[in-house]
Amino acid sequence: MSQPGATSKASKKNQTTIPLRVRKALKIAKGDTLLWTINGDEVSIRIIGKDKKDSTKAPDMSLLEWSLKEIDL
């Protein structure tokens, strides 16, 4: 079933934010891999990979933490 659309703008670096309505409808989460398919003047987005990492339990290591860990080896 089709739902109302949402809009976003491209930044100076041609980046855009996926609107909340779209993120919720597709259940897009941080780290998910998206496939953008171009068909003429239309684009479709599909999730092709869900991030398995639970960022609430294992936050990303900072560069400093990572480098210190490497030094300890």
CSV table of N, CA and C in Angstrom, one decimal:
chain,number,residue,atom,x,y,z
A,1,MET,N,0.8,-1.2,0.0
A,1,MET,CA,0.0,0.0,0.0
A,1,MET,C,0.9,1.2,0.0
A,2,SER,N,0.6,2.2,-0.8
A,2,SER,CA,1.3,3.4,-0.9
A,2,SER,C,1.0,4.4,0.2
A,3,GLN,N,2.0,5.0,0.8
A,3,GLN,CA,1.8,6.0,1.8
A,3,GLN,C,2.2,7.4,1.3
A,4,PRO,N,1.8,8.4,2.0
A,4,PRO,CA,2.2,9.8,1.6
A,4,PRO,C,3.7,9.9,1.6
A,5,GLY,N,4.3,10.7,0.7
A,5,GLY,CA,5.7,10.9,0.6
A,5,GLY,C,6.2,11.8,1.6
A,6,ALA,N,7.5,12.0,1.6
A,6,ALA,CA,8.2,13.0,2.5
A,6,ALA,C,9.3,13.6,1.7
A,7,THR,N,9.8,14.8,2.1
A,7,THR,CA,10.8,15.5,1.3
A,7,THR,C,12.1,15.7,2.2
A,8,SER,N,13.2,15.9,1.5
A,8,SER,CA,14.4,16.3,2.2
A,8,SER,C,15.2,17.1,1.1
A,9,LYS,N,16.2,17.8,1.6
A,9,LYS,CA,17.0,18.6,0.7
A,9,LYS,C,18.5,18.1,0.7
A,10,ALA,N,19.2,18.3,-0.4
A,10,ALA,CA,20.6,17.9,-0.5
A,10,ALA,C,21.4,19.0,0.1
A,11,SER,N,22.4,18.6,0.8
A,11,SER,CA,23.3,19.6,1.4
A,11,SER,C,24.4,20.0,0.4
A,12,LYS,N,25.3,20.9,0.8
A,12,LYS,CA,26.4,21.3,-0.1
A,12,LYS,C,27.2,20.1,-0.5
A,13,LYS,N,27.3,19.0,0.3
A,13,LYS,CA,28.1,17.8,0.0
A,13,LYS,C,27.2,16.8,-0.7
A,14,ASN,N,26.0,17.2,-1.1
A,14,ASN,CA,25.0,16.3,-1.8
A,14,ASN,C,24.6,15.1,-0.8
A,15,GLN,N,24.6,15.4,0.5
A,15,GLN,CA,24.1,14.5,1.5
A,15,GLN,C,22.6,14.9,1.8
A,16,THR,N,21.9,13.9,2.2
A,16,THR,CA,20.5,14.1,2.6
A,16,THR,C,20.2,13.3,3.8
A,17,THR,N,19.2,13.7,4.6
A,17,THR,CA,18.7,12.9,5.7
A,17,THR,C,17.5,12.1,5.2
A,18,ILE,N,17.4,10.8,5.6
A,18,ILE,CA,16.2,10.1,5.2
A,18,ILE,C,15.1,10.5,6.2
A,19,PRO,N,14.0,11.0,5.7
A,19,PRO,CA,13.0,11.5,6.6
A,19,PRO,C,12.5,10.4,7.6
A,20,LEU,N,12.1,10.9,8.8
A,20,LEU,CA,11.7,10.1,9.9
A,20,LEU,C,10.6,9.1,9.4
A,21,ARG,N,9.6,9.6,8.7
A,21,ARG,CA,8.5,8.8,8.2
A,21,ARG,C,9.0,7.6,7.4
A,22,VAL,N,10.0,7.9,6.6
A,22,VAL,CA,10.5,6.8,5.7
A,22,VAL,C,11.3,5.8,6.6
A,23,ARG,N,12.2,6.4,7.5
A,23,ARG,CA,13.0,5.5,8.4
A,23,ARG,C,12.1,4.6,9.2
A,24,LYS,N,11.0,5.1,9.7
A,24,LYS,CA,10.1,4.3,10.5
A,24,LYS,C,9.4,3.3,9.7
A,25,ALA,N,8.9,3.7,8.5
A,25,ALA,CA,8.2,2.7,7.6
A,25,ALA,C,9.0,1.6,7.2
A,26,LEU,N,10.3,1.9,6.9
A,26,LEU,CA,11.2,0.8,6.4
A,26,LEU,C,12.0,0.2,7.6
A,27,LYS,N,11.8,0.7,8.8
A,27,LYS,CA,12.6,0.2,10.0
A,27,LYS,C,14.1,0.3,9.7
A,28,ILE,N,14.5,1.5,9.2
A,28,ILE,CA,16.0,1.7,8.9
A,28,ILE,C,16.6,2.1,10.2
A,29,ALA,N,17.8,1.5,10.5
A,29,ALA,CA,18.5,1.8,11.7
A,29,ALA,C,20.0,2.1,11.3
A,30,LYS,N,20.7,2.8,12.2
A,30,LYS,CA,22.1,3.2,12.0
A,30,LYS,C,22.9,1.9,11.6
A,31,GLY,N,23.6,2.0,10.6
A,31,GLY,CA,24.5,0.9,10.2
A,31,GLY,C,23.9,0.0,9.1
A,32,ASP,N,22.6,0.2,8.8
A,32,ASP,CA,21.9,-0.7,7.8
A,32,ASP,C,22.5,-0.3,6.4
A,33,THR,N,22.6,-1.3,5.5
A,33,THR,CA,23.1,-1.0,4.2
A,33,THR,C,21.8,-0.9,3.3
A,34,LEU,N,21.8,0.2,2.5
A,34,LEU,CA,20.7,0.6,1.7
A,34,LEU,C,21.1,0.4,0.2
A,35,LEU,N,20.2,-0.1,-0.6
A,35,LEU,CA,20.4,-0.1,-2.1
A,35,LEU,C,19.6,0.9,-2.7
A,36,TRP,N,20.2,1.8,-3.5
A,36,TRP,CA,19.5,2.9,-4.2
A,36,TRP,C,19.4,2.4,-5.6
A,37,THR,N,18.2,2.3,-6.2
A,37,THR,CA,18.0,1.9,-7.6
A,37,THR,C,17.4,3.0,-8.4
A,38,ILE,N,18.1,3.4,-9.5
A,38,ILE,CA,17.6,4.5,-10.4
A,38,ILE,C,16.8,3.9,-11.5
A,39,ASN,N,15.6,4.4,-11.7
A,39,ASN,CA,14.8,4.0,-12.9
A,39,ASN,C,14.2,5.3,-13.5
A,40,GLY,N,14.9,5.7,-14.5
A,40,GLY,CA,14.6,7.0,-15.2
A,40,GLY,C,14.8,8.2,-14.2
A,41,ASP,N,13.7,8.9,-13.9
A,41,ASP,CA,13.8,10.0,-13.0
A,41,ASP,C,13.3,9.7,-11.6
A,42,GLU,N,13.2,8.4,-11.3
A,42,GLU,CA,12.8,7.9,-10.0
A,42,GLU,C,13.9,7.1,-9.3
A,43,VAL,N,13.9,7.1,-8.0
A,43,VAL,CA,14.8,6.3,-7.2
A,43,VAL,C,14.1,5.5,-6.2
A,44,SER,N,14.4,4.3,-6.0
A,44,SER,CA,13.8,3.5,-4.9
A,44,SER,C,14.9,3.0,-3.9
A,45,ILE,N,14.6,2.8,-2.7
A,45,ILE,CA,15.5,2.5,-1.7
A,45,ILE,C,15.1,1.2,-1.0
A,46,ARG,N,16.0,0.2,-0.9
A,46,ARG,CA,15.7,-1.1,-0.2
A,46,ARG,C,16.8,-1.3,0.8
A,47,ILE,N,16.4,-1.9,1.9
A,47,ILE,CA,17.4,-2.4,2.9
A,47,ILE,C,18.0,-3.7,2.4
A,48,ILE,N,19.3,-3.8,2.2
A,48,ILE,CA,19.9,-5.1,1.8
A,48,ILE,C,20.7,-5.7,2.9
A,49,GLY,N,20.9,-5.0,4.0
A,49,GLY,CA,21.7,-5.6,5.1
A,49,GLY,C,21.4,-4.9,6.4
A,50,LYS,N,21.0,-5.6,7.4
A,50,LYS,CA,20.8,-5.0,8.7
A,50,LYS,C,22.0,-5.1,9.5
A,51,ASP,N,22.4,-4.1,10.2
A,51,ASP,CA,23.6,-4.1,11.1
A,51,ASP,C,23.3,-5.0,12.2
A,52,LYS,N,24.2,-6.0,12.4
A,52,LYS,CA,24.0,-7.0,13.5
A,52,LYS,C,24.5,-6.5,14.8
A,53,LYS,N,25.3,-5.4,14.8
A,53,LYS,CA,25.9,-4.9,16.1
A,53,LYS,C,24.8,-4.1,16.9
A,54,ASP,N,24.7,-4.4,18.1
A,54,ASP,CA,23.8,-3.7,19.0
A,54,ASP,C,24.6,-2.5,19.6
A,55,SER,N,24.4,-1.3,19.1
A,55,SER,CA,25.2,-0.2,19.5
A,55,SER,C,24.8,0.2,21.0
A,56,THR,N,23.7,-0.2,21.5
A,56,THR,CA,23.4,0.1,22.9
A,56,THR,C,24.2,-0.7,23.9
A,57,LYS,N,24.7,-1.9,23.4
A,57,LYS,CA,25.4,-2.7,24.3
A,57,LYS,C,26.9,-2.6,24.1
A,58,ALA,N,27.3,-2.3,22.9
A,58,ALA,CA,28.8,-2.2,22.6
A,58,ALA,C,29.0,-0.9,21.7
A,59,PRO,N,29.1,0.2,22.4
A,59,PRO,CA,29.3,1.5,21.7
A,59,PRO,C,30.6,1.4,20.8
A,60,ASP,N,30.6,2.2,19.7
A,60,ASP,CA,31.8,2.2,18.9
A,60,ASP,C,33.0,2.7,19.7
A,61,MET,N,34.1,2.0,19.4
A,61,MET,CA,35.4,2.4,20.0
A,61,MET,C,35.9,3.7,19.4
A,62,SER,N,36.3,4.6,20.2
A,62,SER,CA,36.9,5.8,19.6
A,62,SER,C,38.3,5.5,19.0
A,63,LEU,N,38.8,6.3,18.1
A,63,LEU,CA,40.1,6.1,17.5
A,63,LEU,C,41.1,6.0,18.6
A,64,LEU,N,41.1,6.9,19.6
A,64,LEU,CA,42.1,6.8,20.7
A,64,LEU,C,42.0,5.5,21.4
A,65,GLU,N,40.9,5.0,21.7
A,65,GLU,CA,40.8,3.7,22.4
A,65,GLU,C,41.3,2.6,21.5
A,66,TRP,N,41.0,2.6,20.2
A,66,TRP,CA,41.5,1.6,19.3
A,66,TRP,C,43.0,1.7,19.2
A,67,SER,N,43.6,2.9,19.1
A,67,SER,CA,45.1,3.0,19.0
A,67,SER,C,45.7,2.5,20.3
A,68,LEU,N,45.2,2.8,21.4
A,68,LEU,CA,45.8,2.4,22.7
A,68,LEU,C,45.7,0.9,22.8
A,69,LYS,N,44.6,0.3,22.3
A,69,LYS,CA,44.5,-1.2,22.4
A,69,LYS,C,45.6,-1.8,21.5
A,70,GLU,N,45.8,-1.2,20.3
A,70,GLU,CA,46.8,-1.8,19.4
A,70,GLU,C,48.2,-1.7,20.1
A,71,ILE,N,48.5,-0.6,20.8
A,71,ILE,CA,49.8,-0.4,21.5
A,71,ILE,C,50.0,-1.5,22.5
A,72,ASP,N,49.0,-1.9,23.2
A,72,ASP,CA,49.1,-2.8,24.3
A,72,ASP,C,49.5,-4.2,23.8
A,73,LEU,N,49.3,-4.5,22.6
A,73,LEU,CA,49.6,-5.9,22.1
A,73,LEU,C,51.0,-6.2,22.2
